PDB file of N, CA and C in Angstrom:
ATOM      1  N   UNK A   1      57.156 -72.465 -27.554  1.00 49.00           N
ATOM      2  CA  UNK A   1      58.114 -73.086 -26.671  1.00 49.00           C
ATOM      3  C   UNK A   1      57.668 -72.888 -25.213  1.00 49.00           C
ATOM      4  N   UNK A   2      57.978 -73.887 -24.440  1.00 60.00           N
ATOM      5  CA  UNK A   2      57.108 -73.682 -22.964  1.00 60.00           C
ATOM      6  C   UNK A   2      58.367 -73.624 -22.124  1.00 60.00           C
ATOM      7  N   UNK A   3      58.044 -72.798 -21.516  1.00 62.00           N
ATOM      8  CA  UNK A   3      59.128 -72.455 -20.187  1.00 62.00           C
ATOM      9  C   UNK A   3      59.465 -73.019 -19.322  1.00 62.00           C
ATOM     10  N   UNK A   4      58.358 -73.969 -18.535  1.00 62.00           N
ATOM     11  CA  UNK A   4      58.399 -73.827 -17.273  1.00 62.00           C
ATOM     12  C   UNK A   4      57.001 -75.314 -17.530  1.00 62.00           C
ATOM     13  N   UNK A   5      57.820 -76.293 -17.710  1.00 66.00           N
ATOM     14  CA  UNK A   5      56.480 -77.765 -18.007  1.00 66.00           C
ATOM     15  C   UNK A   5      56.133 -77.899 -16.555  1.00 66.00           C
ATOM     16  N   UNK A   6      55.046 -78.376 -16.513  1.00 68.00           N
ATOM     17  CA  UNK A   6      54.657 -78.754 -15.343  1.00 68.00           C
ATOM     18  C   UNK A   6      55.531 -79.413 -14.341  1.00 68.00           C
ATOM     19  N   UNK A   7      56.158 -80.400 -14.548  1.00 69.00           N
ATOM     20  CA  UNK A   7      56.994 -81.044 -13.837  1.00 69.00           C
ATOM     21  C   UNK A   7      58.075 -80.180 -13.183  1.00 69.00           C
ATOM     22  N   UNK A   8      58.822 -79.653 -14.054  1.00 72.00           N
ATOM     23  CA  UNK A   8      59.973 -78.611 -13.763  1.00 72.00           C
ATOM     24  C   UNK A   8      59.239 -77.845 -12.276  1.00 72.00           C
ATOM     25  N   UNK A   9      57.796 -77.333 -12.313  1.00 74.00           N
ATOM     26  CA  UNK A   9      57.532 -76.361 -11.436  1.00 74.00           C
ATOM     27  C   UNK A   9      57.407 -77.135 -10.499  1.00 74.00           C
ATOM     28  N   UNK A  10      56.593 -78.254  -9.844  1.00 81.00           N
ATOM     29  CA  UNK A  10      56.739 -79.071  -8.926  1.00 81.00           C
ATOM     30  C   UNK A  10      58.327 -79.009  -8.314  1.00 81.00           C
ATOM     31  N   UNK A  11      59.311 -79.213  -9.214  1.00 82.00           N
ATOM     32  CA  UNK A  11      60.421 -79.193  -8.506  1.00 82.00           C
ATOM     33  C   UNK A  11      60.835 -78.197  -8.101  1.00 82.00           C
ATOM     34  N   UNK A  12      60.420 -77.035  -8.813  1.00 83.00           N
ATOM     35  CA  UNK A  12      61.029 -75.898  -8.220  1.00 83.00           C
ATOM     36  C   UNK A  12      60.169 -75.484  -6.549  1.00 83.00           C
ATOM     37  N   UNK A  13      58.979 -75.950  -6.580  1.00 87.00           N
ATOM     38  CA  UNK A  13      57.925 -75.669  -5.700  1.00 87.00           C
ATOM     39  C   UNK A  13      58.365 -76.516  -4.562  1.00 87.00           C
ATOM     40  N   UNK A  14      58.919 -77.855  -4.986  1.00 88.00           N
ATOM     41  CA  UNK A  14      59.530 -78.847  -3.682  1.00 88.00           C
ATOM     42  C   UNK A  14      61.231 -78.026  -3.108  1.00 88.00           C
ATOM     43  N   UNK A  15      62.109 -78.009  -3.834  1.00 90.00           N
ATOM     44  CA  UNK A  15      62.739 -77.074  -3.566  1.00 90.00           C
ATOM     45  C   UNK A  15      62.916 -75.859  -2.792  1.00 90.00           C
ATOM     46  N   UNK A  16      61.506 -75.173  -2.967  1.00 91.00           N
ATOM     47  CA  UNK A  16      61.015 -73.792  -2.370  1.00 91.00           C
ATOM     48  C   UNK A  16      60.747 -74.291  -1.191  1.00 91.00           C
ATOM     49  N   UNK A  17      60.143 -75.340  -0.980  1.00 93.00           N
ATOM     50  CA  UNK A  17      59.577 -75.982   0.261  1.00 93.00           C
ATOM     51  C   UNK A  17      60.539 -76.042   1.351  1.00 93.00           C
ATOM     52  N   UNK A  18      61.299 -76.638   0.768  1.00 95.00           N
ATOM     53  CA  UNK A  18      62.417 -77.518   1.426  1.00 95.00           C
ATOM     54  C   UNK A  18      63.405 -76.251   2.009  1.00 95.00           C
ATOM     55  N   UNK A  19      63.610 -75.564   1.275  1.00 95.00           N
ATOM     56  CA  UNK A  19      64.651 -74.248   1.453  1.00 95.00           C
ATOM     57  C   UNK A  19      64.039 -73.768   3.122  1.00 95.00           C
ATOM     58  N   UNK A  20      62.268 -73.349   2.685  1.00 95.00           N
ATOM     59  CA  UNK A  20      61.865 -72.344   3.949  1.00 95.00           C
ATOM     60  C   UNK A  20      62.012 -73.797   5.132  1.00 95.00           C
ATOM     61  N   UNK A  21      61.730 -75.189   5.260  1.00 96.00           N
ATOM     62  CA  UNK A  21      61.532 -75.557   6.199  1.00 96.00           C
ATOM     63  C   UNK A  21      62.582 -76.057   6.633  1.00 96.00           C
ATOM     64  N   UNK A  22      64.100 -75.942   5.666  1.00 96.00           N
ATOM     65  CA  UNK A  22      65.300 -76.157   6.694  1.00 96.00           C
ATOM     66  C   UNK A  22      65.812 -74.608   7.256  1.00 96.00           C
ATOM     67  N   UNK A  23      65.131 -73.198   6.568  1.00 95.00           N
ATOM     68  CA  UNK A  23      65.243 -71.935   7.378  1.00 95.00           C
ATOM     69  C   UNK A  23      64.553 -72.495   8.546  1.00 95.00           C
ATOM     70  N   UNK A  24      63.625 -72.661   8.619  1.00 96.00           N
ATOM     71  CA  UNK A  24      62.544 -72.326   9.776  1.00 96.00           C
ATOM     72  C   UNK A  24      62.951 -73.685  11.465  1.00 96.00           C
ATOM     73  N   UNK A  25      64.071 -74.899  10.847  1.00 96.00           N
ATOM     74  CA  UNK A  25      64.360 -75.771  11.401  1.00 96.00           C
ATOM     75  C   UNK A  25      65.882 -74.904  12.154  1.00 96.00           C
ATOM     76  N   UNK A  26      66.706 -74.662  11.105  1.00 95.00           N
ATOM     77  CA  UNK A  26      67.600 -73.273  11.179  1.00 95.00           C
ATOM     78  C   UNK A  26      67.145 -72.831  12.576  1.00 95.00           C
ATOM     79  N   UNK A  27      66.194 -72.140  12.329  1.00 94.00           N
ATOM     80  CA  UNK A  27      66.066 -70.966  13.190  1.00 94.00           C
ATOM     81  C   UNK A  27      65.776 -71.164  14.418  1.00 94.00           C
ATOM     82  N   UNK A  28      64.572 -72.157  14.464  1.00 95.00           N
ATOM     83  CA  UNK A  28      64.492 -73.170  15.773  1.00 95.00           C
ATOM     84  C   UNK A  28      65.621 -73.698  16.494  1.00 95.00           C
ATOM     85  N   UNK A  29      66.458 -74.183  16.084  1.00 95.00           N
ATOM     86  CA  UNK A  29      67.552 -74.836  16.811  1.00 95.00           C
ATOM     87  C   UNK A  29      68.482 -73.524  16.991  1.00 95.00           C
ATOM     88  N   UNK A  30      68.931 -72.427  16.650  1.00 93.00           N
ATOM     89  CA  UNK A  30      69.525 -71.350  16.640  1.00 93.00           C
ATOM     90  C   UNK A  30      68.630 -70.586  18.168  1.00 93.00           C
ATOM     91  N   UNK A  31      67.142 -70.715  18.056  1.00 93.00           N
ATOM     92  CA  UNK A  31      66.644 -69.937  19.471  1.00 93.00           C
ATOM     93  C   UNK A  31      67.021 -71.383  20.131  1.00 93.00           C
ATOM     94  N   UNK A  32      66.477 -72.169  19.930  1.00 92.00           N
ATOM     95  CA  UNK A  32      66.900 -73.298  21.676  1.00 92.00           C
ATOM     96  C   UNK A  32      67.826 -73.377  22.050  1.00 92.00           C
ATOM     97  N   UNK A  33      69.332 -73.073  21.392  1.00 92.00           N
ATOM     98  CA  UNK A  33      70.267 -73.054  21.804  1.00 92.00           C
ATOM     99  C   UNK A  33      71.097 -72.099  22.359  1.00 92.00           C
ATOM    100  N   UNK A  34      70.108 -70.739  22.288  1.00 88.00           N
ATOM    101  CA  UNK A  34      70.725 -69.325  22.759  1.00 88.00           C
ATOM    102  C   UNK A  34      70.329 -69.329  24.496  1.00 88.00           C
ATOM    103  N   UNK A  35      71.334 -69.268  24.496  1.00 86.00           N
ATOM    104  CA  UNK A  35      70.788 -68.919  26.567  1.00 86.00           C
ATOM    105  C   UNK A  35      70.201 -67.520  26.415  1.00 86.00           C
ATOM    106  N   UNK A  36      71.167 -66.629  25.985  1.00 86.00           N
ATOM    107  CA  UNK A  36      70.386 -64.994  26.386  1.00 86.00           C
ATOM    108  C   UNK A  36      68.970 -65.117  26.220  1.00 86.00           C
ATOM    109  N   UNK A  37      68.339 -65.302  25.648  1.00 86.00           N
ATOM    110  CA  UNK A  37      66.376 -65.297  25.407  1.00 86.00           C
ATOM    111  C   UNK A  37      65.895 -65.703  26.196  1.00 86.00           C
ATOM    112  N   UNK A  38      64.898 -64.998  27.349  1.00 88.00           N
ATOM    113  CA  UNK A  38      63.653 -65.204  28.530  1.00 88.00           C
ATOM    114  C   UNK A  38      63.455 -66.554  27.589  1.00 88.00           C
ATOM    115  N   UNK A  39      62.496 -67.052  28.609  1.00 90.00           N
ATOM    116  CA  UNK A  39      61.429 -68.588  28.387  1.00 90.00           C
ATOM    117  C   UNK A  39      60.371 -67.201  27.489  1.00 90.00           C
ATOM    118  N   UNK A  40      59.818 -66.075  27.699  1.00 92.00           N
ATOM    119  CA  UNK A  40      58.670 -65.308  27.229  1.00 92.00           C
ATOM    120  C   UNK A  40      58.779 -64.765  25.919  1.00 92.00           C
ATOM    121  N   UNK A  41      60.063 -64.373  25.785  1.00 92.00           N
ATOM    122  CA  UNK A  41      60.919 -64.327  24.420  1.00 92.00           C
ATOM    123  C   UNK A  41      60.549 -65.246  24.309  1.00 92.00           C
ATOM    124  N   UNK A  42      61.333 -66.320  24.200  1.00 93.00           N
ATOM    125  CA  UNK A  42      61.663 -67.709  23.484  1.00 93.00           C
ATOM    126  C   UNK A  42      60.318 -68.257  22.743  1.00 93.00           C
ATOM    127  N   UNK A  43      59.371 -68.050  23.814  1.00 94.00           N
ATOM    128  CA  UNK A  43      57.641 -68.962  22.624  1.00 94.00           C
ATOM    129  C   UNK A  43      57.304 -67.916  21.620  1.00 94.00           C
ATOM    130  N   UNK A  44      57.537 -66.248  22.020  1.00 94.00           N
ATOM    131  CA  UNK A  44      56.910 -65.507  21.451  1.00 94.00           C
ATOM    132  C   UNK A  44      57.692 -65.695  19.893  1.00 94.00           C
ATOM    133  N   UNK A  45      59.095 -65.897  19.806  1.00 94.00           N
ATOM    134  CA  UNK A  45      60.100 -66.033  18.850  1.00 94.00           C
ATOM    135  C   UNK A  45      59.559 -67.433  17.907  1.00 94.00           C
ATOM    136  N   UNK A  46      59.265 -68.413  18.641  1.00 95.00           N
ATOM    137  CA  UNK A  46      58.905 -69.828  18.310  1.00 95.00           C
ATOM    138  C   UNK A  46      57.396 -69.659  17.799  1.00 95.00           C
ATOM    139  N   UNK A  47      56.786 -68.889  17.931  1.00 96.00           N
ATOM    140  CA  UNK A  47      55.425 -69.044  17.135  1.00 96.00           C
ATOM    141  C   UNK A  47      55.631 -67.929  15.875  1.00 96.00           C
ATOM    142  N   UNK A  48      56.720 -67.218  16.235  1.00 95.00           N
ATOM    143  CA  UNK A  48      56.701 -66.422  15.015  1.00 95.00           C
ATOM    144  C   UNK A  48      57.337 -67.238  13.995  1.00 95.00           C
ATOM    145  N   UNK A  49      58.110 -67.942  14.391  1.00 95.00           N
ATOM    146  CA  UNK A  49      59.051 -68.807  13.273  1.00 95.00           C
ATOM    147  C   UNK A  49      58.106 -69.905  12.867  1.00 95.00           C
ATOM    148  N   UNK A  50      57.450 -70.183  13.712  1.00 95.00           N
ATOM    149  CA  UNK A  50      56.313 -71.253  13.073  1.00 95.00           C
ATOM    150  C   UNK A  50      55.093 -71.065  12.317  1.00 95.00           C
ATOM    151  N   UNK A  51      54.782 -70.001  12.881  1.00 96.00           N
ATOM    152  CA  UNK A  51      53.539 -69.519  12.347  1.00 96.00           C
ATOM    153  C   UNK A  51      53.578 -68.388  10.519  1.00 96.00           C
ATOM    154  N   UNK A  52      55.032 -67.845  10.417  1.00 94.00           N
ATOM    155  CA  UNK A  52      55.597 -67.310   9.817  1.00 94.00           C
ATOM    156  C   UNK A  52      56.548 -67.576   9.229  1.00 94.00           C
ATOM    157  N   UNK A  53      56.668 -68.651   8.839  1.00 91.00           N
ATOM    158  CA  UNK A  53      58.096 -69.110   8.734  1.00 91.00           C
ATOM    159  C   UNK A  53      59.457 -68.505   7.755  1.00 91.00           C
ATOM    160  N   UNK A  54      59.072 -67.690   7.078  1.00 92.00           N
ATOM    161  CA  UNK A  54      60.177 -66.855   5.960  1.00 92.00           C
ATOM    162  C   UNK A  54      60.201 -65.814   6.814  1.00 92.00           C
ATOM    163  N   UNK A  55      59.590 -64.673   6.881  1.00 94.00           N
ATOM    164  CA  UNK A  55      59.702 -63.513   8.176  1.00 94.00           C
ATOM    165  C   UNK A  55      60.493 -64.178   9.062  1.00 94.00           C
ATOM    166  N   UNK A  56      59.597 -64.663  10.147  1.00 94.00           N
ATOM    167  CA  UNK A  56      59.751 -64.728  11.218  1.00 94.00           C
ATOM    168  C   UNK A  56      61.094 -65.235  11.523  1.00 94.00           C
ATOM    169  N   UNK A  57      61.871 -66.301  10.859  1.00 93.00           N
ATOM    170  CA  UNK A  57      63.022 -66.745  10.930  1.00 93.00           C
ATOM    171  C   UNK A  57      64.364 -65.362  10.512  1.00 93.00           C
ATOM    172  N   UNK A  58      63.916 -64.844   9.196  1.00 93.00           N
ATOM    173  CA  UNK A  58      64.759 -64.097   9.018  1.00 93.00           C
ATOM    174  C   UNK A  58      64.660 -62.596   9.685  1.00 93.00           C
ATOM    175  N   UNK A  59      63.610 -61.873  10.631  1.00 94.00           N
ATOM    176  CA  UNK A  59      63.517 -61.222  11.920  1.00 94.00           C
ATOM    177  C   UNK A  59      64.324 -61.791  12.825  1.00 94.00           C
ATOM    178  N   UNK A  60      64.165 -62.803  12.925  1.00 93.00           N
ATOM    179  CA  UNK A  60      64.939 -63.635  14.502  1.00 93.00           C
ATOM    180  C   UNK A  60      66.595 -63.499  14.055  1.00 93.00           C
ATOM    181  N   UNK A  61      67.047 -63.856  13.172  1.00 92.00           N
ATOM    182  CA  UNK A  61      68.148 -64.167  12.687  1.00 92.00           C
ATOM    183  C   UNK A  61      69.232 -62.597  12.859  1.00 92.00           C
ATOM    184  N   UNK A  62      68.140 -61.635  12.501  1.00 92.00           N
ATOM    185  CA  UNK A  62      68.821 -60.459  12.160  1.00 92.00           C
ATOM    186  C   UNK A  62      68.798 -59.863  13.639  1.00 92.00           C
ATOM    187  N   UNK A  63      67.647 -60.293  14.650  1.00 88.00           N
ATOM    188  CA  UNK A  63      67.496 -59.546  15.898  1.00 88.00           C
ATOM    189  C   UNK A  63      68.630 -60.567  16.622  1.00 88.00           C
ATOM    190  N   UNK A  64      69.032 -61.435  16.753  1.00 84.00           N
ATOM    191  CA  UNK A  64      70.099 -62.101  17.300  1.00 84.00           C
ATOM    192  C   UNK A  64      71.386 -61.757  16.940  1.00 84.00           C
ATOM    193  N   UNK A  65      71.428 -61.289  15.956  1.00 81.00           N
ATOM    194  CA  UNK A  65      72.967 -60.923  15.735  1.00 81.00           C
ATOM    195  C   UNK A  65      73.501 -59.520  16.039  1.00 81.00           C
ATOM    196  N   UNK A  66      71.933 -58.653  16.187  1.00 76.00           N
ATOM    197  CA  UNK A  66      72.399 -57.360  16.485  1.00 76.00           C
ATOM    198  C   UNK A  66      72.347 -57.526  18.407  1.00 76.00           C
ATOM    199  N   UNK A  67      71.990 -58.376  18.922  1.00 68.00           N
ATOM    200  CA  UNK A  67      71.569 -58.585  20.332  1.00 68.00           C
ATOM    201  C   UNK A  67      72.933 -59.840  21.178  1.00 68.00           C
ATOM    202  N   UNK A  68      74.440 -59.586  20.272  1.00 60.00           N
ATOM    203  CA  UNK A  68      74.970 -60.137  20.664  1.00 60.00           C
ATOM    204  C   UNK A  68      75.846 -59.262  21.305  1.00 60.00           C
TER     205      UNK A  68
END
């Protein structure tokens, strides 16, 4: 019996996709819209969320809420 057919995983893999790049869209619009964050913050935050996108979003997320 097969678990996991090929097809099924594609979806789960598009899914997975989709999850981190509405986090990482999330998170983007969450820093552009914060006044408190320098412009020096702000890129250093924006390449982490981009460049990192599961971390880096959920770092940002958790450092913003304790920085309110």
């Amino acid at each position: 019996m097969k678990m996991l057919a090929p097809e099924s995983g594609l979806v789960v893999w598009t899914a997975v996709s989709v999850l981190i790049l509405l986090l990482m869209i999330a998170g983007l619009i969450h820093l552009l819209l914060n006044e408190r964050i320098g412009r020096k913050e702000s890129v250093a935050w924006i390449l982490a969320i981009v460049f990192v996108p599961v971390f880096g979003s959920l770092v940002y997320f958790k450092y913003s809420r304790q920085h309110k």
